[in-house]
JSON list of C-alpha atoms in Angstrom, two decimals:
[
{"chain": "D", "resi": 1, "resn": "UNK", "atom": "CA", "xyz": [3.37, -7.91, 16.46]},
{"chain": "D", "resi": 2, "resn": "UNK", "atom": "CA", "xyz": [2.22, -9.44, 12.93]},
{"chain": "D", "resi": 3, "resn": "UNK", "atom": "CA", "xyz": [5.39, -10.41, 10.83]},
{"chain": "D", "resi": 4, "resn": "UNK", "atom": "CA", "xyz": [4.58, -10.63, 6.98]},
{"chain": "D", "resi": 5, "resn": "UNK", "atom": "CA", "xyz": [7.50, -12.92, 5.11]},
{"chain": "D", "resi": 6, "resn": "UNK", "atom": "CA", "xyz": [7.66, -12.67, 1.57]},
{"chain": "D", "resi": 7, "resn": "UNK", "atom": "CA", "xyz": [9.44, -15.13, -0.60]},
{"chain": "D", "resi": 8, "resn": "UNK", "atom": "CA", "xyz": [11.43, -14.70, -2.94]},
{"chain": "D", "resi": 9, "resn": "UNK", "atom": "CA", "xyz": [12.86, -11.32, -2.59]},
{"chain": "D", "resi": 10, "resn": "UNK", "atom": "CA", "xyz": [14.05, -11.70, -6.09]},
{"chain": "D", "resi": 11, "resn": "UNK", "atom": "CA", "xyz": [12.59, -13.44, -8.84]},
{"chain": "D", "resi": 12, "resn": "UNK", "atom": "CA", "xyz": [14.47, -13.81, -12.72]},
{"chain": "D", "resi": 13, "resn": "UNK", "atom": "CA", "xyz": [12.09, -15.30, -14.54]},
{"chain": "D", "resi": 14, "resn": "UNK", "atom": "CA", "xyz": [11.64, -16.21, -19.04]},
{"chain": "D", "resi": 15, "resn": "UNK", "atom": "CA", "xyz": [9.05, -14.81, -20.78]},
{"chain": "D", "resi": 16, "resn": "UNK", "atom": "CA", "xyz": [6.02, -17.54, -20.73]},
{"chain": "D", "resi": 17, "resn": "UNK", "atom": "CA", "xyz": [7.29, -19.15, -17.22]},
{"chain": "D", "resi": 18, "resn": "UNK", "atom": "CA", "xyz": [4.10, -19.69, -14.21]},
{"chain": "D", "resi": 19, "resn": "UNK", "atom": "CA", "xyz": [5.44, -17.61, -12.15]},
{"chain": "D", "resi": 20, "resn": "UNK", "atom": "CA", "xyz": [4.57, -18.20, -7.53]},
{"chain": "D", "resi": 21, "resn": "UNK", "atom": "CA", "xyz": [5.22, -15.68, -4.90]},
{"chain": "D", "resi": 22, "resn": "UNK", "atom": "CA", "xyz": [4.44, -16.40, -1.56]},
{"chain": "D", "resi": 23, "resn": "UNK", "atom": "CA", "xyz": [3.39, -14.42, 1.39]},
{"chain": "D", "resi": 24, "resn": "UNK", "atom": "CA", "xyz": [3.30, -16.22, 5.10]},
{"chain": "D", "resi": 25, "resn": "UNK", "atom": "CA", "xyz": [2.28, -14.24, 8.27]},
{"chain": "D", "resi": 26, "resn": "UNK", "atom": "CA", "xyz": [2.51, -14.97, 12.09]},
{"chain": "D", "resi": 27, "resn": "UNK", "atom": "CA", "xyz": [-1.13, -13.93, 13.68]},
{"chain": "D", "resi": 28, "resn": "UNK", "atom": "CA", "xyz": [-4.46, -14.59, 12.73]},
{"chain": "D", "resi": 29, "resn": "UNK", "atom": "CA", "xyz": [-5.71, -11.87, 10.21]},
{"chain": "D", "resi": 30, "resn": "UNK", "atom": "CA", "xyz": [-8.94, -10.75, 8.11]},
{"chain": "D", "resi": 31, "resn": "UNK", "atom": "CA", "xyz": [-7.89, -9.67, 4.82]},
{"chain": "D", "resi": 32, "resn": "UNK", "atom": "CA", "xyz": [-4.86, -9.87, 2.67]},
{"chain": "D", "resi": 33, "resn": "UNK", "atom": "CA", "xyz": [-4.05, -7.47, -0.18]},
{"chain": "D", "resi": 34, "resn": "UNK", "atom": "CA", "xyz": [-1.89, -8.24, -2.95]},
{"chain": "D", "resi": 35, "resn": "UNK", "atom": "CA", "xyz": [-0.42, -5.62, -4.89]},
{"chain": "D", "resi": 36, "resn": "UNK", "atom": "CA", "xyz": [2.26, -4.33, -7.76]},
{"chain": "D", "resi": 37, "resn": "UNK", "atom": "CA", "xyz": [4.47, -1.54, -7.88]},
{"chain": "D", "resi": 38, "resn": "UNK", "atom": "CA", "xyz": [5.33, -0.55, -11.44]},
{"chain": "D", "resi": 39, "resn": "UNK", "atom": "CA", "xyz": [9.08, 0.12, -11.86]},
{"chain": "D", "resi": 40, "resn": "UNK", "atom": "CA", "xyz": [7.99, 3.94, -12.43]},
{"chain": "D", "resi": 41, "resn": "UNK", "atom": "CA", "xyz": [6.95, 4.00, -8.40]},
{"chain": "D", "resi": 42, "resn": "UNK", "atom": "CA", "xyz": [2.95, 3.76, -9.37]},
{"chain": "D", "resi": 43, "resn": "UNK", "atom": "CA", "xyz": [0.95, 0.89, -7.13]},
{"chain": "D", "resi": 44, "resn": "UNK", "atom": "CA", "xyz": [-2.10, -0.96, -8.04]},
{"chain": "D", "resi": 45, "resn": "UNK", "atom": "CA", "xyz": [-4.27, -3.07, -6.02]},
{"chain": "D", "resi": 46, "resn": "UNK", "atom": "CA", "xyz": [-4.42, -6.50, -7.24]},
{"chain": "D", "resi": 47, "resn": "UNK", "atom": "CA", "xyz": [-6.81, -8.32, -5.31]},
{"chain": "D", "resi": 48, "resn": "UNK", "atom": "CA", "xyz": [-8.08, -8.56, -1.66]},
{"chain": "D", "resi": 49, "resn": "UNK", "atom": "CA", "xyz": [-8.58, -11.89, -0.14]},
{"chain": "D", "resi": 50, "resn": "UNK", "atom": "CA", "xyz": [-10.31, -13.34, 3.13]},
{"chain": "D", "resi": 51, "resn": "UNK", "atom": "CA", "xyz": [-10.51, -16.96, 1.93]},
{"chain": "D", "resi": 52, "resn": "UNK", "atom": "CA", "xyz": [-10.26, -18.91, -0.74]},
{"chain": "D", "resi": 53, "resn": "UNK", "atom": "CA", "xyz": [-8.85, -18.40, -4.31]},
{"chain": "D", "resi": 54, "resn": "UNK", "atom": "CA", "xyz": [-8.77, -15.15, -6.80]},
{"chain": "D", "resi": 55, "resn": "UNK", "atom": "CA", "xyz": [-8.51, -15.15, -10.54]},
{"chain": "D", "resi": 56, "resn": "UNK", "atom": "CA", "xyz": [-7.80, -11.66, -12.74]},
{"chain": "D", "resi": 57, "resn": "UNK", "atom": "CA", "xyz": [-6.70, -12.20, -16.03]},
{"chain": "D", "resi": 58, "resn": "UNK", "atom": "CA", "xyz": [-3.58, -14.28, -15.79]},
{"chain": "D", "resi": 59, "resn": "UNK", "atom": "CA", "xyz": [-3.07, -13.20, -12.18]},
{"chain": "D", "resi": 60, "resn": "UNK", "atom": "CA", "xyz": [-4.37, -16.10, -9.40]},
{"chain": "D", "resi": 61, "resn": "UNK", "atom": "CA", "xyz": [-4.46, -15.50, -5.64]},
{"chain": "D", "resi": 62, "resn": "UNK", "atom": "CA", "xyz": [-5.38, -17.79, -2.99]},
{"chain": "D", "resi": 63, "resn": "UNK", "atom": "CA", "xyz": [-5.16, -18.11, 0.70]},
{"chain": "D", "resi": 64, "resn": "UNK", "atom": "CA", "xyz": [-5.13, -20.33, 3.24]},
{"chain": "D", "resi": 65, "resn": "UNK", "atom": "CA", "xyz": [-6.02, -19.22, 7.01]},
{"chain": "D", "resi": 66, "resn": "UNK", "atom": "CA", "xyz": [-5.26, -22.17, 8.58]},
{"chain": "D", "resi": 67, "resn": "UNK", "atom": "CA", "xyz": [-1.50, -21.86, 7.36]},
{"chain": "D", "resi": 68, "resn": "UNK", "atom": "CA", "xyz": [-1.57, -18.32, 7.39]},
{"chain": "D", "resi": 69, "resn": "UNK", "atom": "CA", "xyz": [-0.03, -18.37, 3.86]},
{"chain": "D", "resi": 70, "resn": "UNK", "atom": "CA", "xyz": [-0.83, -16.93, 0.45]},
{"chain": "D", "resi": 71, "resn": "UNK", "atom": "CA", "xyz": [0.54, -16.94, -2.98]},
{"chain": "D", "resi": 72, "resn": "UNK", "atom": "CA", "xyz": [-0.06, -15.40, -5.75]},
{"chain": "D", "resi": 73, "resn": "UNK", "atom": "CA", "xyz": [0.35, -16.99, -9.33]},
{"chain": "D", "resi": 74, "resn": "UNK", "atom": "CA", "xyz": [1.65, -15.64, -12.60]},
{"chain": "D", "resi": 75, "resn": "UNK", "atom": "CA", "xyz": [0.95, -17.87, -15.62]},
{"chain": "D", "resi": 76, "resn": "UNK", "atom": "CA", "xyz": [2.50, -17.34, -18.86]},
{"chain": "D", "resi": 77, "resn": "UNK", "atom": "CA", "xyz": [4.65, -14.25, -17.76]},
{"chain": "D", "resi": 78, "resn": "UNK", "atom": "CA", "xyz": [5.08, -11.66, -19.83]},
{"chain": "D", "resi": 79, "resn": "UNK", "atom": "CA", "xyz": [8.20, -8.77, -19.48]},
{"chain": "D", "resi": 80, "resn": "UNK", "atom": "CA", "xyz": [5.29, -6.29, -18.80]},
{"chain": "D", "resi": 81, "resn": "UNK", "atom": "CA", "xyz": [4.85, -8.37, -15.62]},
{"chain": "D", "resi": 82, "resn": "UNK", "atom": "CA", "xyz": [7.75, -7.04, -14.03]},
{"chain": "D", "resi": 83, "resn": "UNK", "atom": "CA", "xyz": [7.36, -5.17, -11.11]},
{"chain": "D", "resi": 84, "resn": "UNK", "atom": "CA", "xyz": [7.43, -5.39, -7.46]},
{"chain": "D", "resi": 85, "resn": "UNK", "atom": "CA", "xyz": [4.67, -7.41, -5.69]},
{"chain": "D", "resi": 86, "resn": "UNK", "atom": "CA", "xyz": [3.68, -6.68, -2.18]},
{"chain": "D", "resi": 87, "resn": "UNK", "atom": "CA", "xyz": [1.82, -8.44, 0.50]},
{"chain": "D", "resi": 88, "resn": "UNK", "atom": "CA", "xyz": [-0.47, -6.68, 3.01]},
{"chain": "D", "resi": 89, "resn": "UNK", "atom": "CA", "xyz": [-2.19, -7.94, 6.22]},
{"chain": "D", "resi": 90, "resn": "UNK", "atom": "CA", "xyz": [-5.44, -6.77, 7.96]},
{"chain": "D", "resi": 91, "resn": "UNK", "atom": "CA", "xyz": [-4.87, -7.32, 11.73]},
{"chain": "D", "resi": 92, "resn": "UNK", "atom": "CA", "xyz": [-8.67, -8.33, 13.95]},
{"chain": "D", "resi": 93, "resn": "UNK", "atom": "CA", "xyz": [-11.77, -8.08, 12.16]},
{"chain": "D", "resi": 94, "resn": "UNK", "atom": "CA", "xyz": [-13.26, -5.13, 14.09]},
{"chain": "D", "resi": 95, "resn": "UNK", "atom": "CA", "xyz": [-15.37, -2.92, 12.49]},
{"chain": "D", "resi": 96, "resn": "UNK", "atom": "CA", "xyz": [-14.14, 0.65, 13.56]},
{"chain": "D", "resi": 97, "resn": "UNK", "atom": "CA", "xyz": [-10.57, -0.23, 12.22]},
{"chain": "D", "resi": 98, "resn": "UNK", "atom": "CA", "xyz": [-8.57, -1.49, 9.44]},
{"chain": "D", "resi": 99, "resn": "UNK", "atom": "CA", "xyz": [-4.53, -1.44, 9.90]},
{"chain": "D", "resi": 100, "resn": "UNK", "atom": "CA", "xyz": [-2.61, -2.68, 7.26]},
{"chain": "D", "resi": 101, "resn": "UNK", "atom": "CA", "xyz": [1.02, -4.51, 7.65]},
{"chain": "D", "resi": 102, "resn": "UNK", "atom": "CA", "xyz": [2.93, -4.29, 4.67]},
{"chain": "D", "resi": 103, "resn": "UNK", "atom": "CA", "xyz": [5.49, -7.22, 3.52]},
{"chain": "D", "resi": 104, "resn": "UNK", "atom": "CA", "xyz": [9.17, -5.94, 2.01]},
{"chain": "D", "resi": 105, "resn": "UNK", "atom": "CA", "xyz": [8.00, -6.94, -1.63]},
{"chain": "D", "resi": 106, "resn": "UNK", "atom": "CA", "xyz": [9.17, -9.36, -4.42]},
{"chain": "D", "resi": 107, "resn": "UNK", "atom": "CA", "xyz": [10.83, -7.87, -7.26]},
{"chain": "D", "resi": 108, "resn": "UNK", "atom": "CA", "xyz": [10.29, -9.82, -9.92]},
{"chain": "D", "resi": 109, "resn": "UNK", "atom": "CA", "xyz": [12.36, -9.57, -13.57]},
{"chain": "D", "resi": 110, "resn": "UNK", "atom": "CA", "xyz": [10.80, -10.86, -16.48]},
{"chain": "D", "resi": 111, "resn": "UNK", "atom": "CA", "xyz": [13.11, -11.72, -19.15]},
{"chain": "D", "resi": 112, "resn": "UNK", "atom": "CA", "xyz": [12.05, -12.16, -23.32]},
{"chain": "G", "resi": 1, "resn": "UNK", "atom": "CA", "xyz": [-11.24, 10.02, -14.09]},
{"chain": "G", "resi": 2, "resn": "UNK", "atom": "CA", "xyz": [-11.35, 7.91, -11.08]},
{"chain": "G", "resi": 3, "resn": "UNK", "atom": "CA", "xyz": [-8.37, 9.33, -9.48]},
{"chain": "G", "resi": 4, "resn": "UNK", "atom": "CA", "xyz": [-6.22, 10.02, -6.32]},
{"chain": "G", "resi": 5, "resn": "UNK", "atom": "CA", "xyz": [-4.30, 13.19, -6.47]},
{"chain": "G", "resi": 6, "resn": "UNK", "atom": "CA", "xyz": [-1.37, 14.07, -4.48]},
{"chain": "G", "resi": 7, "resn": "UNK", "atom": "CA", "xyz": [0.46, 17.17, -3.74]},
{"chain": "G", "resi": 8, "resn": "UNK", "atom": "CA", "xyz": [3.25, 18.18, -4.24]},
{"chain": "G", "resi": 9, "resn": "UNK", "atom": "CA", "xyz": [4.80, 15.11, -6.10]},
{"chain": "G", "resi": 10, "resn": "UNK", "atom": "CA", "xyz": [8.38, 15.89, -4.86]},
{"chain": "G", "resi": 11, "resn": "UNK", "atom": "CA", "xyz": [8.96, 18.71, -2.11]},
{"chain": "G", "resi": 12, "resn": "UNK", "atom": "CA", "xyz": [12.66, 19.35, -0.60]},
{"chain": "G", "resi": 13, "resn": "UNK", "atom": "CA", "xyz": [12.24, 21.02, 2.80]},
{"chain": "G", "resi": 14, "resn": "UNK", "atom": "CA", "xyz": [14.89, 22.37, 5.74]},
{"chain": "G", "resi": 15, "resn": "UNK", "atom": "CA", "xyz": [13.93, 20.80, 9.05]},
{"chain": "G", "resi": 16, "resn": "UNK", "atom": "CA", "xyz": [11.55, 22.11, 11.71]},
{"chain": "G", "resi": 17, "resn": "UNK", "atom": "CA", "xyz": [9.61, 23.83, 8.66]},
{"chain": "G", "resi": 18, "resn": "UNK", "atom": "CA", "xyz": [5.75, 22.93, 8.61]},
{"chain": "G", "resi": 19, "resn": "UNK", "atom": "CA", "xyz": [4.44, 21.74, 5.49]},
{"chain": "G", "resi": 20, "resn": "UNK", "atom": "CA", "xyz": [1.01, 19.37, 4.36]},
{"chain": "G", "resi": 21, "resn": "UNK", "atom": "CA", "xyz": [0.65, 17.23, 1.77]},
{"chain": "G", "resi": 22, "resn": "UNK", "atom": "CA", "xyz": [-2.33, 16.91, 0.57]},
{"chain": "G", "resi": 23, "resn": "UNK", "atom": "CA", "xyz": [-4.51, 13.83, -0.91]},
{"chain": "G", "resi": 24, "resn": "UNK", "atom": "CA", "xyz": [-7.86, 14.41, -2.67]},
{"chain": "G", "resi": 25, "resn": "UNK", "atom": "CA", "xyz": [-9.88, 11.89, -4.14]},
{"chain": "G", "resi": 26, "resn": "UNK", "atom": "CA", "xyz": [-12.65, 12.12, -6.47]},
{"chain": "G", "resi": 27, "resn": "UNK", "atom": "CA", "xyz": [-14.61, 8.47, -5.74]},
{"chain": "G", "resi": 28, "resn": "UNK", "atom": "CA", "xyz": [-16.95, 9.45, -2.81]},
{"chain": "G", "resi": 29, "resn": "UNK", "atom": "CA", "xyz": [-14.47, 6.70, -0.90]},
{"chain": "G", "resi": 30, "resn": "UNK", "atom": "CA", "xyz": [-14.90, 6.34, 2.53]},
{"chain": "G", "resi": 31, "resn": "UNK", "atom": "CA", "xyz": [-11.51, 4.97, 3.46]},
{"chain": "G", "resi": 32, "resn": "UNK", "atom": "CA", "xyz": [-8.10, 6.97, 3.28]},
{"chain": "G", "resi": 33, "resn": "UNK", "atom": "CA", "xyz": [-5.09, 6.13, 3.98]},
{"chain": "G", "resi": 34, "resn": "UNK", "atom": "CA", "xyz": [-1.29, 7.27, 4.53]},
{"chain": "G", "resi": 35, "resn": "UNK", "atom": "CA", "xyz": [1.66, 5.19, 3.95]},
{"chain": "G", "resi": 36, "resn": "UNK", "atom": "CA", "xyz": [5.61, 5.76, 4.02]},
{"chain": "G", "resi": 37, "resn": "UNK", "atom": "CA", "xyz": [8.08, 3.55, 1.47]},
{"chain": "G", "resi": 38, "resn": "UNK", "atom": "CA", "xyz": [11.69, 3.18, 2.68]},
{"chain": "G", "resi": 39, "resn": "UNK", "atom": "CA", "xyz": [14.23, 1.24, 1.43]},
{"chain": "G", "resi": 40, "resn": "UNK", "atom": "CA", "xyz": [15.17, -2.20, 3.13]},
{"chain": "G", "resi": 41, "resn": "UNK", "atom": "CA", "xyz": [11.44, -1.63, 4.95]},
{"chain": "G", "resi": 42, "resn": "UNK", "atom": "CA", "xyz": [9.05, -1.33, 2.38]},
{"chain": "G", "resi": 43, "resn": "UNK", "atom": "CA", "xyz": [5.29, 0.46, 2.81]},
{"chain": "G", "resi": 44, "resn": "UNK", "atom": "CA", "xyz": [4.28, 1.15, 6.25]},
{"chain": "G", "resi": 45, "resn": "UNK", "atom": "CA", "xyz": [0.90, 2.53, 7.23]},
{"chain": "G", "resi": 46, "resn": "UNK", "atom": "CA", "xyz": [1.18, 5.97, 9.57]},
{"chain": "G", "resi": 47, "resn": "UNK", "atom": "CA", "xyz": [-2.50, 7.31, 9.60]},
{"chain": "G", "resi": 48, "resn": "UNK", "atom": "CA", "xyz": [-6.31, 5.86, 8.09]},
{"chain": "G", "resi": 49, "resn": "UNK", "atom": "CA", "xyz": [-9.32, 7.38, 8.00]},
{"chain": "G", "resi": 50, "resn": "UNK", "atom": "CA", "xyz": [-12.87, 5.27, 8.44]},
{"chain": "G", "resi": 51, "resn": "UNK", "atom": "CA", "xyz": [-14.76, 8.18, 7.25]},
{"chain": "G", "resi": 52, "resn": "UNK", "atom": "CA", "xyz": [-15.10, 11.84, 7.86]},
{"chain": "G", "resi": 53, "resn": "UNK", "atom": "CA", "xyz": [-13.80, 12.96, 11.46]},
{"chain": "G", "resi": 54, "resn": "UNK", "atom": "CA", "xyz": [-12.54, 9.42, 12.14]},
{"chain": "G", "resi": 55, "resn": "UNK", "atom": "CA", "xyz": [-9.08, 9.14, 12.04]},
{"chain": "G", "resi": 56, "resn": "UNK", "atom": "CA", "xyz": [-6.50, 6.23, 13.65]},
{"chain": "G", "resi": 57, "resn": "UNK", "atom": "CA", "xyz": [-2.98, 5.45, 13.98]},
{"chain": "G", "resi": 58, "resn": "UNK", "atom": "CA", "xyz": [-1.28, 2.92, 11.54]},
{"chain": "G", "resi": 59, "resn": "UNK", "atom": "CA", "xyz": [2.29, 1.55, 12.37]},
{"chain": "G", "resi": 60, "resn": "UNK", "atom": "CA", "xyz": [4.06, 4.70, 12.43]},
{"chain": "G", "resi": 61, "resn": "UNK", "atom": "CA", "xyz": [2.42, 7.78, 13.40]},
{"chain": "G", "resi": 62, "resn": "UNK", "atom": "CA", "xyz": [5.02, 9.32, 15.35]},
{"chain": "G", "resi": 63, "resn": "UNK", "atom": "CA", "xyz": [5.79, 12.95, 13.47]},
{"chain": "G", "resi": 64, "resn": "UNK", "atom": "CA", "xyz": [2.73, 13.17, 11.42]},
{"chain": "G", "resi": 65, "resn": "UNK", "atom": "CA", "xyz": [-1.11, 14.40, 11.73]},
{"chain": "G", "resi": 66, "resn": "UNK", "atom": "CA", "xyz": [-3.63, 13.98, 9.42]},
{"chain": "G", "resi": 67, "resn": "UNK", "atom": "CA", "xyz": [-7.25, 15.46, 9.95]},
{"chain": "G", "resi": 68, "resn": "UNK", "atom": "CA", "xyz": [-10.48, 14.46, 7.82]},
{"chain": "G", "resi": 69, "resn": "UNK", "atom": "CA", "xyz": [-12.82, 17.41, 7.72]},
{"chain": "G", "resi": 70, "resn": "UNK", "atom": "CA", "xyz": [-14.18, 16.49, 4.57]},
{"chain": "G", "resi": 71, "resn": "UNK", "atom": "CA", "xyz": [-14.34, 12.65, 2.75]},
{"chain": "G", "resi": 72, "resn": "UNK", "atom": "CA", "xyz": [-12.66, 13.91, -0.01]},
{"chain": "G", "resi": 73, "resn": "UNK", "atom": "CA", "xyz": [-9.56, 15.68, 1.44]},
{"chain": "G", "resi": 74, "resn": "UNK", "atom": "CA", "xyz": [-7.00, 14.01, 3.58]},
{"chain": "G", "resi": 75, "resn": "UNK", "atom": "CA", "xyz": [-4.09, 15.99, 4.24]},
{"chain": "G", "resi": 76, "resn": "UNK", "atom": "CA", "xyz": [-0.72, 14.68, 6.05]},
{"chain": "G", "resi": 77, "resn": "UNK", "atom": "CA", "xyz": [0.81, 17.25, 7.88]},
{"chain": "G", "resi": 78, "resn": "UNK", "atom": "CA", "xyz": [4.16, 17.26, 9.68]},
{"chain": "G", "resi": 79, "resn": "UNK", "atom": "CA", "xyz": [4.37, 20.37, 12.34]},
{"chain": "G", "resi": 80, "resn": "UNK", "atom": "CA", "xyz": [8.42, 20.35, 12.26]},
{"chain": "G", "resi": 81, "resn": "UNK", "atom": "CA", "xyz": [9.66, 18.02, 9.73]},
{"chain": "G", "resi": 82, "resn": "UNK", "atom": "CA", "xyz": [12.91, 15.79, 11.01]},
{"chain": "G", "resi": 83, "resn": "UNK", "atom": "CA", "xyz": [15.48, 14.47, 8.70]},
{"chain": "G", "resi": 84, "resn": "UNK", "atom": "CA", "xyz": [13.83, 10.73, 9.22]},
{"chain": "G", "resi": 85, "resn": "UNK", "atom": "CA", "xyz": [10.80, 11.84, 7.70]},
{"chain": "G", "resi": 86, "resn": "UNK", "atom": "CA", "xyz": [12.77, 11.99, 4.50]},
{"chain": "G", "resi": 87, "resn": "UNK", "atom": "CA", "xyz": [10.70, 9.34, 2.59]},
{"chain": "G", "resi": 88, "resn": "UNK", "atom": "CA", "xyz": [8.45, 8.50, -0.25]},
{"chain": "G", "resi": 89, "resn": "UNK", "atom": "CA", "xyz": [4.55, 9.22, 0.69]},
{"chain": "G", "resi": 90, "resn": "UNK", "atom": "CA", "xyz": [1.57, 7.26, -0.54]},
{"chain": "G", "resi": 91, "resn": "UNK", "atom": "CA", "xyz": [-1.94, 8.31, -0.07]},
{"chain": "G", "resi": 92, "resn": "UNK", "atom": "CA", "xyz": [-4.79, 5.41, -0.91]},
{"chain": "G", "resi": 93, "resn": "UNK", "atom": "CA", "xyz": [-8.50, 5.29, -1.14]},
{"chain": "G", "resi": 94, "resn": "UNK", "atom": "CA", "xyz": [-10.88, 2.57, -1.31]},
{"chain": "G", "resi": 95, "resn": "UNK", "atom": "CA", "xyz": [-14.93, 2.67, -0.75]},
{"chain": "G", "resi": 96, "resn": "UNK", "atom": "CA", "xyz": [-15.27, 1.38, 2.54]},
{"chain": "G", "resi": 97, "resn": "UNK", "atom": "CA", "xyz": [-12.33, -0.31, 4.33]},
{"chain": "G", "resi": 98, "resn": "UNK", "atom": "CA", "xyz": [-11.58, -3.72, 3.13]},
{"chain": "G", "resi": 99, "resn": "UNK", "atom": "CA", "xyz": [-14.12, -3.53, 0.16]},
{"chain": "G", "resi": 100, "resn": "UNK", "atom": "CA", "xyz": [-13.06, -2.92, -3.25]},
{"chain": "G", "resi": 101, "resn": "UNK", "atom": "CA", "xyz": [-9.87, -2.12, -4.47]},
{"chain": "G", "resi": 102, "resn": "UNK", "atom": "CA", "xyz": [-7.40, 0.39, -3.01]},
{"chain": "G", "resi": 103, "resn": "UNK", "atom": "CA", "xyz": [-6.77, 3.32, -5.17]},
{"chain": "G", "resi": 104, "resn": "UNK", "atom": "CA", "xyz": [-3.39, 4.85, -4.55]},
{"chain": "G", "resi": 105, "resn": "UNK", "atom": "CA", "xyz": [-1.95, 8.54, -5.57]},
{"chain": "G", "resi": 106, "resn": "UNK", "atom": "CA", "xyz": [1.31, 9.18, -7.48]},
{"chain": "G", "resi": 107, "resn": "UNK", "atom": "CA", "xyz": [3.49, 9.29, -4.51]},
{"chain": "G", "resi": 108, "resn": "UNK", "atom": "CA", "xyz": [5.31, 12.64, -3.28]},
{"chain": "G", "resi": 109, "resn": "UNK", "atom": "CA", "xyz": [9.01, 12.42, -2.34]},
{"chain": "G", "resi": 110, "resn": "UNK", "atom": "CA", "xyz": [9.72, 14.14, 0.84]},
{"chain": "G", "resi": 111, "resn": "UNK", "atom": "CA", "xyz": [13.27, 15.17, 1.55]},
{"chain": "G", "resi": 112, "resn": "UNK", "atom": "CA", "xyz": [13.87, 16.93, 4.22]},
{"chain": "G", "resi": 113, "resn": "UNK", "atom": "CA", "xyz": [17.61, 18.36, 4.55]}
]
């Protein structure tokens, strides 16, 4: 069964720091979702990766299949920023299914 | 609005006592899913949805159906609610599976007593 290992748990971070989570997994996998849970309970997608590298804003994603590892990037950080940030897996590559494995989140605290 | 709608938003319940949640979204999405959030173990996925009439088990499916009669509906139902099942709900859309984002509802917090 697919393990997804986020680090930090916890993050306490000043205003204006860059800002890496990380996101490691234990089986191959097709996709990789980052996303953010507003303190409020509301989630957003942030990106979805198969490869490669990610850019929204001040947000960066990349990945690297060979590692099975991921990170995403916060530069300049902002208290708005805080939230919790999440890690999700897509087991196979099949067409006729698509499974998501969830990591525990980071929380991350943004201070001014 | 592009939305995901869930309901109800919180819902206290006795055990054994049927009740559905429902998720509608408004984005002619193909894929819908179900997740649970629990404390100490984070989002887990119990049912998806492919498209209409195709329906599969996520991690945790044990308790719950879901059915898929129409794209935009995708109701979770639990036939006799356990205490376990006490939880907060997410329901998520996206256009086809793995492409473009995932669109998720409000939540609904499910106790059940």
């Amino acid at each position: 069964k697919n393990e997804v290992e986020q680090s930090p748990q916890n993050l306490t971070a000043q205003e204006g720091e860059f800002i890496t989570i990380n996101c490691s997994y234990s089986v191959g996998i097709s996709a990789l979702h980052w996303l953010q849970q507003h303190p409020g309970g509301g989630i957003v997608s942030l990106f979805m990766l198969s490869s490669g590298k990610k850019k929204h804003g001040r947000l960066i994603a990349t990945i690297n299949i060979q590692e099975k590892h991921s990170s995403l990037h916060i530069t300049a950080s902002h208290p708005r920023d805080s939230a919790v940030y999440i890690c999700a897996v897509r087991l196979g590559s099949g067409a006729g299914s698509y499974q998501l494995t969830f990591g525990k989140g980071t929380k991350l605290s943004v201070i001014p | 609005e592009a939305q995901v709608t869930q309901n109800p938003r919180y819902l206290i319940t006795v055990t054994g006592k049927k009740l559905t949640v429902t998720c509608s979204q408004n984005m002619n999405h193909e894929y819908m899913s179900w997740y649970r959030q629990d404390p100490g173990l984070g989002l887990r996925q119990i049912y998806y949805s492919m498209n209409v009439e195709v329906t599969d088990k996520g991690d945790v499916p044990e308790g719950y159906k879901v059915s898929r009669k129409e794209k935009r509906n995708f109701p979770l139902i639990l036939e006799s609610p356990s205490p376990n099942q006490t939880s907060l709900y997410f329901c998520a859309s996206s256009l086809l599976a793995g492409v473009g984002e995932q669109f998720f509802g409000p939540g609904t917090r499910l106790t059940v007593l």
